Short mmCIF file of C-alpha atoms in Angstrom, two decimals:
data_model
loop_
_atom_site.label_atom_id
_atom_site.label_comp_id
_atom_site.label_asym_id
_atom_site.label_seq_id
_atom_site.Cartn_x
_atom_site.Cartn_y
_atom_site.Cartn_z
CA MET V 1 -35.24 19.38 50.74
CA SER V 2 -34.72 17.11 47.71
CA PHE V 3 -31.55 15.13 47.09
CA TYR V 4 -30.81 17.35 44.08
CA LEU V 5 -31.14 20.58 46.08
CA ARG V 6 -28.96 19.20 48.87
CA LEU V 7 -26.35 18.16 46.31
CA SER V 8 -26.38 21.53 44.53
CA SER V 9 -26.00 23.34 47.85
CA LEU V 10 -23.02 21.20 48.78
CA LEU V 11 -21.42 21.68 45.38
CA SER V 12 -21.80 25.45 45.66
CA LEU V 13 -20.05 25.51 49.02
CA VAL V 14 -17.36 23.09 47.89
CA PHE V 15 -16.59 25.04 44.73
CA PHE V 16 -16.57 28.35 46.61
CA LEU V 17 -13.81 27.02 48.85
CA LEU V 18 -11.90 25.79 45.79
CA LEU V 19 -11.21 29.29 44.52
CA THR V 20 -7.46 29.83 44.01
CA PRO V 21 -5.43 32.37 42.02
CA SER V 22 -4.13 29.69 39.69
CA LEU V 23 -6.08 28.51 36.66
CA THR V 24 -3.82 25.46 36.18
CA LEU V 25 -5.74 22.22 36.43
CA THR V 26 -4.04 19.84 38.84
CA LEU V 27 -5.21 16.27 38.35
CA ARG V 28 -6.57 14.62 41.48
CA PRO V 29 -6.65 10.80 41.16
CA LEU V 30 -8.96 8.91 43.48
CA PRO V 31 -7.41 5.99 45.41
CA PRO V 32 -6.86 2.64 43.69
CA PRO V 33 -9.82 0.28 44.04
CA PRO V 34 -9.50 -1.88 47.16
CA GLY V 35 -10.14 -5.36 45.75
CA PRO V 36 -7.83 -7.88 44.07
CA TYR V 37 -8.83 -6.63 40.60
CA ASN V 38 -8.51 -3.31 38.85
CA THR V 39 -11.22 -2.42 36.34
CA THR V 40 -11.91 -1.00 32.94
CA LEU V 41 -14.55 1.68 32.52
CA VAL V 42 -16.71 2.11 29.45
CA ASN V 43 -19.71 4.40 29.05
CA VAL V 44 -22.37 3.21 26.61
CA PRO V 45 -25.95 4.17 25.75
CA LEU V 46 -28.76 1.65 25.66
CA THR V 47 -31.84 2.38 23.57
CA GLU V 48 -34.92 0.70 24.96
CA SER V 49 -37.81 -0.65 22.91
CA ARG V 50 -40.39 1.51 24.69
CA LEU V 51 -41.24 5.16 24.20
CA ASP V 52 -39.78 7.45 26.84
CA PRO V 53 -42.68 8.40 29.13
CA TYR V 54 -40.80 11.49 30.34
CA ALA V 55 -39.53 12.94 27.04
CA PRO V 56 -41.26 16.11 25.79
CA THR V 57 -41.68 14.59 22.31
CA PRO V 58 -42.24 10.94 21.30
CA MET V 59 -38.92 9.07 21.21
CA LEU V 60 -37.49 5.75 22.29
CA ARG V 61 -36.07 5.86 25.79
CA ARG V 62 -32.26 6.01 25.80
CA ILE V 63 -30.37 5.48 29.03
CA MET V 64 -26.67 5.92 29.73
CA LEU V 65 -24.65 3.21 31.45
CA SER V 66 -21.20 3.17 33.03
CA ILE V 67 -19.74 -0.35 33.06
CA PHE V 68 -16.88 -1.35 35.36
CA THR V 69 -15.32 -4.71 34.43
CA PRO V 70 -12.70 -6.52 36.56
CA VAL V 71 -9.16 -6.86 35.19
CA LEU V 72 -6.33 -8.86 36.75
CA PRO V 73 -3.40 -6.63 37.79
CA SER V 74 -1.08 -8.56 35.46
CA GLU V 75 -3.33 -7.67 32.52
CA CYS V 76 -3.95 -4.02 33.40
CA ASP V 77 -2.56 -1.17 31.34
CA PRO V 78 -3.18 1.61 33.91
CA ILE V 79 -4.56 4.98 32.85
CA LEU V 80 -6.25 7.93 34.54
CA ALA V 81 -9.81 8.38 33.26
CA PRO V 82 -11.92 11.51 33.85
CA TYR V 83 -14.25 11.04 36.78
CA MET V 84 -17.10 12.41 34.69
CA PRO V 85 -17.49 13.75 31.12
CA ALA V 86 -16.52 17.36 30.53
CA ALA V 87 -20.10 18.41 29.84
CA THR V 88 -21.25 16.96 33.15
CA ALA V 89 -18.39 18.60 35.06
CA THR V 90 -19.25 21.90 33.38
CA PHE V 91 -22.87 21.45 34.37
CA TYR V 92 -21.90 21.12 38.02
CA SER V 93 -19.57 24.11 37.84
CA THR V 94 -22.43 26.36 36.70
CA TYR V 95 -23.72 26.35 40.26
CA LEU V 96 -20.91 28.82 40.97
CA GLN V 97 -21.78 31.33 38.31
CA GLN V 98 -23.73 33.42 40.80
CA LEU V 99 -20.44 33.77 42.70
CA ASN V 100 -18.42 34.48 39.52
CA ILE V 101 -16.31 31.36 40.16
CA GLN V 102 -15.57 29.31 37.07
CA ASN V 103 -13.24 26.63 38.48
CA ALA V 104 -14.85 23.26 37.79
CA SER V 105 -13.15 21.09 40.38
CA PHE V 106 -14.79 17.87 39.23
CA GLU V 107 -12.82 18.26 36.01
CA SER V 108 -9.64 17.54 37.97
CA LEU V 109 -10.80 14.21 39.38
CA ARG V 110 -9.54 10.99 37.85
CA LEU V 111 -10.33 7.31 38.28
CA ARG V 112 -7.45 4.81 38.19
CA VAL V 113 -8.63 2.29 35.60
CA CYS V 114 -7.21 -0.01 32.95
CA SER V 115 -7.11 0.90 29.29
CA SER V 116 -10.11 -0.60 27.54
CA SER V 117 -10.34 -2.13 24.06
CA PHE V 118 -14.12 -1.73 24.01
CA SER V 119 -14.39 0.27 20.82
CA SER V 120 -17.66 -1.59 20.24
CA PRO V 121 -19.79 -4.00 22.26
CA SER V 122 -18.49 -6.97 20.27
CA ASN V 123 -14.99 -6.37 21.67
CA ALA V 124 -15.97 -7.25 25.24
CA THR V 125 -13.71 -9.54 27.21
CA SER V 126 -14.84 -13.17 27.20
CA THR V 127 -14.55 -13.61 30.98
CA VAL V 128 -17.99 -13.85 32.57
CA TYR V 129 -18.36 -12.23 35.99
CA PRO V 130 -21.47 -11.95 38.16
CA ILE V 131 -23.29 -8.71 37.37
CA VAL V 132 -24.28 -5.94 39.77
CA LEU V 133 -26.68 -3.18 38.74
CA PHE V 134 -26.75 0.21 40.49
CA SER V 135 -29.48 2.89 40.50
CA PRO V 136 -28.68 6.35 41.97
CA GLY V 137 -30.68 8.70 44.15
CA SER V 138 -33.40 10.91 42.73
CA GLY V 139 -31.97 13.91 40.93
CA ALA V 140 -28.43 12.54 41.12
CA SER V 141 -26.11 11.27 38.41
CA CYS V 142 -24.72 7.76 38.77
CA LEU V 143 -21.32 9.36 38.15
CA ILE V 144 -21.08 10.60 41.75
CA TYR V 145 -21.03 6.93 42.79
CA SER V 146 -18.31 5.86 40.35
CA TYR V 147 -15.64 5.11 42.94
CA LEU V 148 -18.09 3.04 44.99
CA ALA V 149 -19.06 1.13 41.85
CA GLN V 150 -15.41 0.55 40.96
CA SER V 151 -14.71 -0.64 44.51
CA VAL V 152 -17.42 -3.29 44.22
CA ALA V 153 -16.23 -4.27 40.74
CA SER V 154 -12.68 -4.72 42.01
CA ASN V 155 -13.94 -7.68 44.05
CA GLY V 156 -14.84 -9.62 40.93
CA TYR V 157 -18.16 -8.23 39.64
CA THR V 158 -19.17 -6.42 36.48
CA VAL V 159 -20.92 -3.33 37.83
CA ILE V 160 -23.34 -1.39 35.64
CA THR V 161 -24.46 2.00 36.91
CA ILE V 162 -27.50 3.67 35.39
CA ASP V 163 -28.19 7.31 34.56
CA HIS V 164 -31.95 7.70 34.25
CA PRO V 165 -32.81 10.50 31.74
CA TYR V 166 -35.15 13.17 33.08
CA ASP V 167 -34.28 12.10 36.62
CA ALA V 168 -30.51 12.67 36.83
CA PRO V 169 -29.67 16.41 36.71
CA ILE V 170 -27.72 15.79 33.51
CA VAL V 171 -27.02 12.78 31.29
CA THR V 172 -24.13 13.08 28.82
CA TYR V 173 -24.06 10.73 25.80
CA PRO V 174 -20.96 9.71 23.78
CA ASP V 175 -21.77 12.26 21.06
CA ASN V 176 -21.68 14.97 23.80
CA SER V 177 -25.41 15.54 23.57
CA THR V 178 -27.02 16.01 26.96
CA ILE V 179 -30.38 15.71 28.68
CA THR V 180 -31.11 17.65 31.84
CA VAL V 181 -34.06 17.74 33.98
CA ALA V 182 -37.51 7.70 36.02
CA PRO V 183 -36.15 4.69 36.70
CA ASP V 184 -39.27 2.56 36.11
CA GLY V 185 -38.46 -0.05 33.49
CA ASP V 186 -34.79 0.89 32.97
CA VAL V 187 -33.49 -1.95 35.14
CA LEU V 188 -35.74 -4.44 33.36
CA ALA V 189 -34.53 -3.15 29.98
CA ILE V 190 -30.89 -3.74 31.00
CA ILE V 191 -31.66 -7.26 32.17
CA HIS V 192 -33.43 -7.94 28.86
CA ALA V 193 -30.42 -6.64 26.90
CA LEU V 194 -28.03 -8.78 28.96
CA ARG V 195 -30.09 -11.92 28.53
CA ALA V 196 -30.47 -11.31 24.79
CA ASN V 197 -26.66 -11.67 24.64
CA ASN V 198 -26.60 -10.01 21.21
CA ASN V 199 -23.69 -7.59 21.75
CA THR V 200 -26.02 -4.74 22.66
CA LEU V 201 -23.88 -4.26 25.76
CA PRO V 202 -20.14 -4.99 26.16
CA VAL V 203 -20.83 -7.43 28.99
CA PRO V 204 -20.31 -11.20 28.63
CA TYR V 205 -23.33 -13.13 29.78
CA SER V 206 -24.29 -16.77 30.02
CA PRO V 207 -27.53 -18.41 31.19
CA GLN V 208 -25.75 -19.16 34.48
CA THR V 209 -24.71 -15.54 35.11
CA LYS V 210 -26.15 -14.20 38.35
CA ILE V 211 -27.40 -10.62 38.68
CA ALA V 212 -28.07 -8.52 41.78
CA ILE V 213 -28.92 -4.86 42.32
CA PHE V 214 -28.26 -2.07 44.78
CA GLY V 215 -29.18 1.58 44.91
CA HIS V 216 -29.10 4.74 46.97
CA SER V 217 -32.11 6.75 48.10
CA LEU V 218 -34.77 6.40 45.38
CA GLY V 219 -32.38 3.91 43.76
CA GLY V 220 -32.68 1.74 46.87
CA ALA V 221 -36.45 1.70 46.45
CA THR V 222 -35.89 0.92 42.75
CA ALA V 223 -33.77 -2.06 43.82
CA LEU V 224 -36.63 -3.42 45.90
CA LEU V 225 -39.23 -2.88 43.18
CA SER V 226 -36.97 -4.44 40.54
CA LEU V 227 -36.42 -7.45 42.78
CA HIS V 228 -40.18 -7.75 43.02
CA LEU V 229 -40.65 -7.50 39.24
CA SER V 230 -37.78 -9.52 37.80
CA PRO V 231 -37.23 -13.23 38.39
CA HIS V 232 -33.68 -12.81 37.09
CA LEU V 233 -32.42 -10.74 40.05
CA ALA V 234 -30.93 -12.81 42.87
CA GLY V 235 -31.00 -10.15 45.60
CA GLY V 236 -31.03 -6.44 46.37
CA LEU V 237 -29.59 -3.80 48.69
CA ASN V 238 -31.10 -0.45 49.67
CA MET V 239 -28.76 2.31 50.84
CA ASP V 240 -30.83 4.73 52.92
CA GLY V 241 -33.81 4.92 50.60
CA SER V 242 -37.36 5.28 51.86
CA ILE V 243 -39.91 3.03 50.17
CA GLN V 244 -42.66 5.03 48.49
CA GLY V 245 -45.64 4.69 46.21
CA ASP V 246 -45.83 1.59 44.05
CA VAL V 247 -42.77 0.15 45.77
CA ALA V 248 -44.91 -0.63 48.82
CA LEU V 249 -45.24 -4.35 48.29
CA ASP V 250 -48.28 -6.51 48.81
CA LEU V 251 -46.48 -9.77 48.03
CA PRO V 252 -43.56 -11.34 49.91
CA ILE V 253 -40.00 -11.38 48.57
CA THR V 254 -38.00 -14.52 49.31
CA LYS V 255 -34.70 -13.28 47.87
CA PRO V 256 -31.97 -11.76 50.08
CA PHE V 257 -32.39 -8.07 50.83
CA LEU V 258 -30.29 -5.67 52.90
CA ILE V 259 -31.27 -2.23 54.21
CA PHE V 260 -28.23 -0.05 55.03
CA GLY V 261 -29.28 3.13 56.79
CA ARG V 262 -27.57 6.29 57.96
CA THR V 263 -27.42 7.12 61.66
CA ASN V 264 -30.89 6.78 63.22
CA ASP V 265 -32.47 5.38 60.03
CA THR V 266 -33.67 1.87 60.97
CA ILE V 267 -36.80 -0.23 60.73
CA SER V 268 -37.75 1.27 64.10
CA THR V 269 -37.62 4.87 62.86
CA MET V 270 -38.51 4.55 59.15
CA PRO V 271 -42.22 3.64 58.72
CA SER V 272 -41.80 2.42 55.14
CA TRP V 273 -38.97 0.05 56.17
CA ASP V 274 -41.04 -1.24 59.06
CA GLN V 275 -43.90 -1.87 56.61
CA VAL V 276 -41.69 -3.77 54.17
CA TRP V 277 -39.70 -5.77 56.74
CA PRO V 278 -42.33 -8.53 57.33
CA LEU V 279 -42.66 -8.99 53.55
CA LEU V 280 -38.95 -9.78 53.24
CA GLN V 281 -39.09 -13.51 53.78
CA GLY V 282 -35.60 -14.49 52.69
CA PRO V 283 -32.29 -13.61 54.32
CA LYS V 284 -32.54 -9.97 55.42
CA TRP V 285 -30.52 -7.39 57.30
CA ASP V 286 -31.10 -3.93 58.72
CA LEU V 287 -27.73 -2.23 59.23
CA GLU V 288 -27.02 1.25 60.61
CA LEU V 289 -23.88 3.27 59.81
CA ALA V 290 -22.71 5.50 62.67
CA GLN V 291 -21.47 9.06 61.98
CA SER V 292 -23.24 9.03 58.62
CA VAL V 293 -25.82 11.10 56.78
CA HIS V 294 -27.69 10.49 53.54
CA LEU V 295 -24.84 11.47 51.18
CA THR V 296 -22.26 9.40 53.06
CA PHE V 297 -23.44 6.62 50.73
CA SER V 298 -22.08 8.46 47.67
CA ASP V 299 -18.54 9.36 46.58
CA LEU V 300 -18.88 12.90 47.94
CA PRO V 301 -17.05 12.33 51.27
CA LEU V 302 -14.08 10.94 49.33
CA VAL V 303 -14.23 13.73 46.72
CA VAL V 304 -14.02 16.34 49.47
CA ASP V 305 -10.92 14.60 50.86
CA VAL V 306 -9.20 14.10 47.52
CA LEU V 307 -9.67 17.74 46.56
CA LYS V 308 -8.06 18.71 49.90
CA LEU V 309 -10.67 21.37 50.54
CA PHE V 310 -10.48 21.41 54.31
CA PRO V 311 -6.95 20.92 55.71
CA GLY V 312 -8.23 21.81 59.16
CA VAL V 313 -11.68 21.46 60.66
CA VAL V 314 -14.43 20.57 58.19
CA PRO V 315 -17.16 23.24 58.33
CA ALA V 316 -20.38 22.20 60.03
CA ALA V 317 -22.34 22.90 56.83
CA VAL V 318 -20.27 20.28 54.99
CA VAL V 319 -20.48 17.77 57.85
CA ALA V 320 -24.26 18.07 57.62
CA PHE V 321 -24.06 16.84 54.00
CA ILE V 322 -21.37 14.14 54.19
CA GLY V 323 -21.12 13.06 57.84
CA THR V 324 -18.12 12.91 60.14
CA LEU V 325 -16.41 9.81 58.72
CA ASN V 326 -13.41 10.75 56.60
CA GLY V 327 -13.81 10.07 52.91
CA GLU V 328 -11.66 6.97 52.50
CA GLN V 329 -13.11 5.44 55.67
CA ALA V 330 -16.69 6.05 54.53
CA LEU V 331 -16.13 4.51 51.10
CA GLU V 332 -14.18 1.59 52.58
CA ILE V 333 -17.05 0.73 54.93
CA VAL V 334 -19.87 1.10 52.43
CA GLY V 335 -17.92 -0.71 49.70
CA ALA V 336 -17.00 -3.56 52.02
CA TYR V 337 -20.59 -4.27 53.04
CA VAL V 338 -21.99 -3.93 49.53
CA SER V 339 -19.28 -6.32 48.32
CA ALA V 340 -19.97 -8.75 51.18
CA PHE V 341 -23.66 -8.79 50.26
CA MET V 342 -22.89 -9.39 46.59
CA GLY V 343 -20.44 -12.13 47.55
CA PHE V 344 -23.12 -13.92 49.53
CA VAL V 345 -25.88 -13.48 46.95
CA ILE V 346 -24.12 -13.95 43.59
CA GLY V 347 -20.44 -14.56 44.34
CA GLY V 348 -20.62 -18.00 45.89
CA LYS V 349 -19.20 -16.81 49.22
CA GLY V 350 -20.29 -17.19 52.83
CA LEU V 351 -21.84 -14.55 55.03
CA GLY V 352 -18.54 -12.81 55.80
CA LEU V 353 -19.28 -9.35 57.22
CA LEU V 354 -23.01 -10.14 57.12
CA GLY V 355 -22.57 -12.73 59.87
CA GLY V 356 -22.59 -10.14 62.66
CA GLU V 357 -20.91 -7.04 63.99
CA SER V 358 -17.22 -6.76 63.10
CA GLY V 359 -14.31 -5.35 65.05
CA ASP V 360 -12.89 -4.16 61.72
CA PHE V 361 -15.93 -1.94 61.19
CA PRO V 362 -17.35 -0.95 64.59
CA GLU V 363 -19.27 1.86 62.88
CA VAL V 364 -21.75 -0.67 61.44
CA GLY V 365 -24.49 -1.82 63.79
CA PHE V 366 -26.77 -4.80 63.20
CA VAL V 367 -30.26 -3.55 64.05
CA ALA V 368 -32.14 -6.66 62.90
CA THR V 369 -31.61 -9.77 60.81
CA GLY V 370 -33.81 -12.64 59.68
CA ASP V 371 -34.11 -15.65 57.46
CA GLU V 372 -37.78 -16.52 57.41
#
C-alpha cells in the first residue's frame, strides 16, 4: 500500500473519531519547539527555470516551500499560526465525506511561532544560519512534518521543507490556487536559488553557509540522490526510505550519511540499504527506532496526541500507522537525532548522540557505523 493510501486511511479513521455534537472550532496548539530558539514560519513559492515535466500543459515548474528561521526568545513576538493552509486542511477533511462528517480537525491545529516581517524576500533577517532542506514521503505534503522541521530549526538552523507538485496530494500556493495529484531537480533548484543570493528566497546566504538535507521515505532516497548530484550539500539523512531506481549509486559518497529506520528496518533487512552501505565512504550510521513504524517519522503521532482522540487505549488500527511511542516522545527522539546529525555535519558540533547508544534515548539502537 502506498504512503498516500496509508495516510488517507489513517486520516479517515482519525476524523471519524473526531465527530462531536459541537461545531465550535477549538484551537489545538502543538508544543513549543524544544531548542533554544523559537522560529518564524513563511511559505513562499519558487519558480524554477525548467519546464515542469509532470504538468499536463507546458509551464515552468513552481514548487512551494515552508521556511522555518530561528529567532531568539528575547526577539520573538509569539503568535499561533495555522498548521496548514485552509485549502489543504479542507482537502484532508474530504476523506470523511463518505461518512457525512465535515469536521476538519487539521484546521484546529496551530504552530507556536514568532510573528514574521517577511512581506517580501528582501525583508529577510540578516542573521545567517546553516541551512537544512527537507523532502517528504511520496504522496505526502511537507506540511505533515512541520513540527519536526520547526524542532530542528529551533536548534539554530534555517529549515526549508519542500512540497513537490504532482507528488504531494495537494500543494496550496499563496494565492490559494492548488495543485493535486517529483522531486527530481527541485532540491538542486533551491540550492541554485540560495547560492544566487538575489532575494528569490527570504533566506540569508553567504559563500560560507553550509547546507545539508534530510527526508522521509522517498524523500530519504531524494536526500541520497541529491547528495550524489550536488557538491554544495555537506551531508544527508534518510528516514526509513528505501533506495530505488536511479538512486542506486554506482559511485561512492564521501560525505556523512545517516539511515534512520523503523523497527526491523536495517541494512540487514533492507536490500537497497545493504547495497548502498559499502558506497557510503564517509561517516555513516544505521540507526533503528524501537516501537516505530513508517509514519512515526512524521508529525502524525503528535497530531493524534494533541487532538486528544484516544483518552484510553489507542486502537490497534492506529498503532499500526503511528507506532506505540506517544506523540511527544516520538517527535522528541526523531528531532533530537536529526538535530544531532545536522550539528555534526553543518553546525560545528561534535558527535553528541551520534557517538553511541544513549541512556536518554534507549529506543534508538546503533545497528552499524563506519568512517571509511
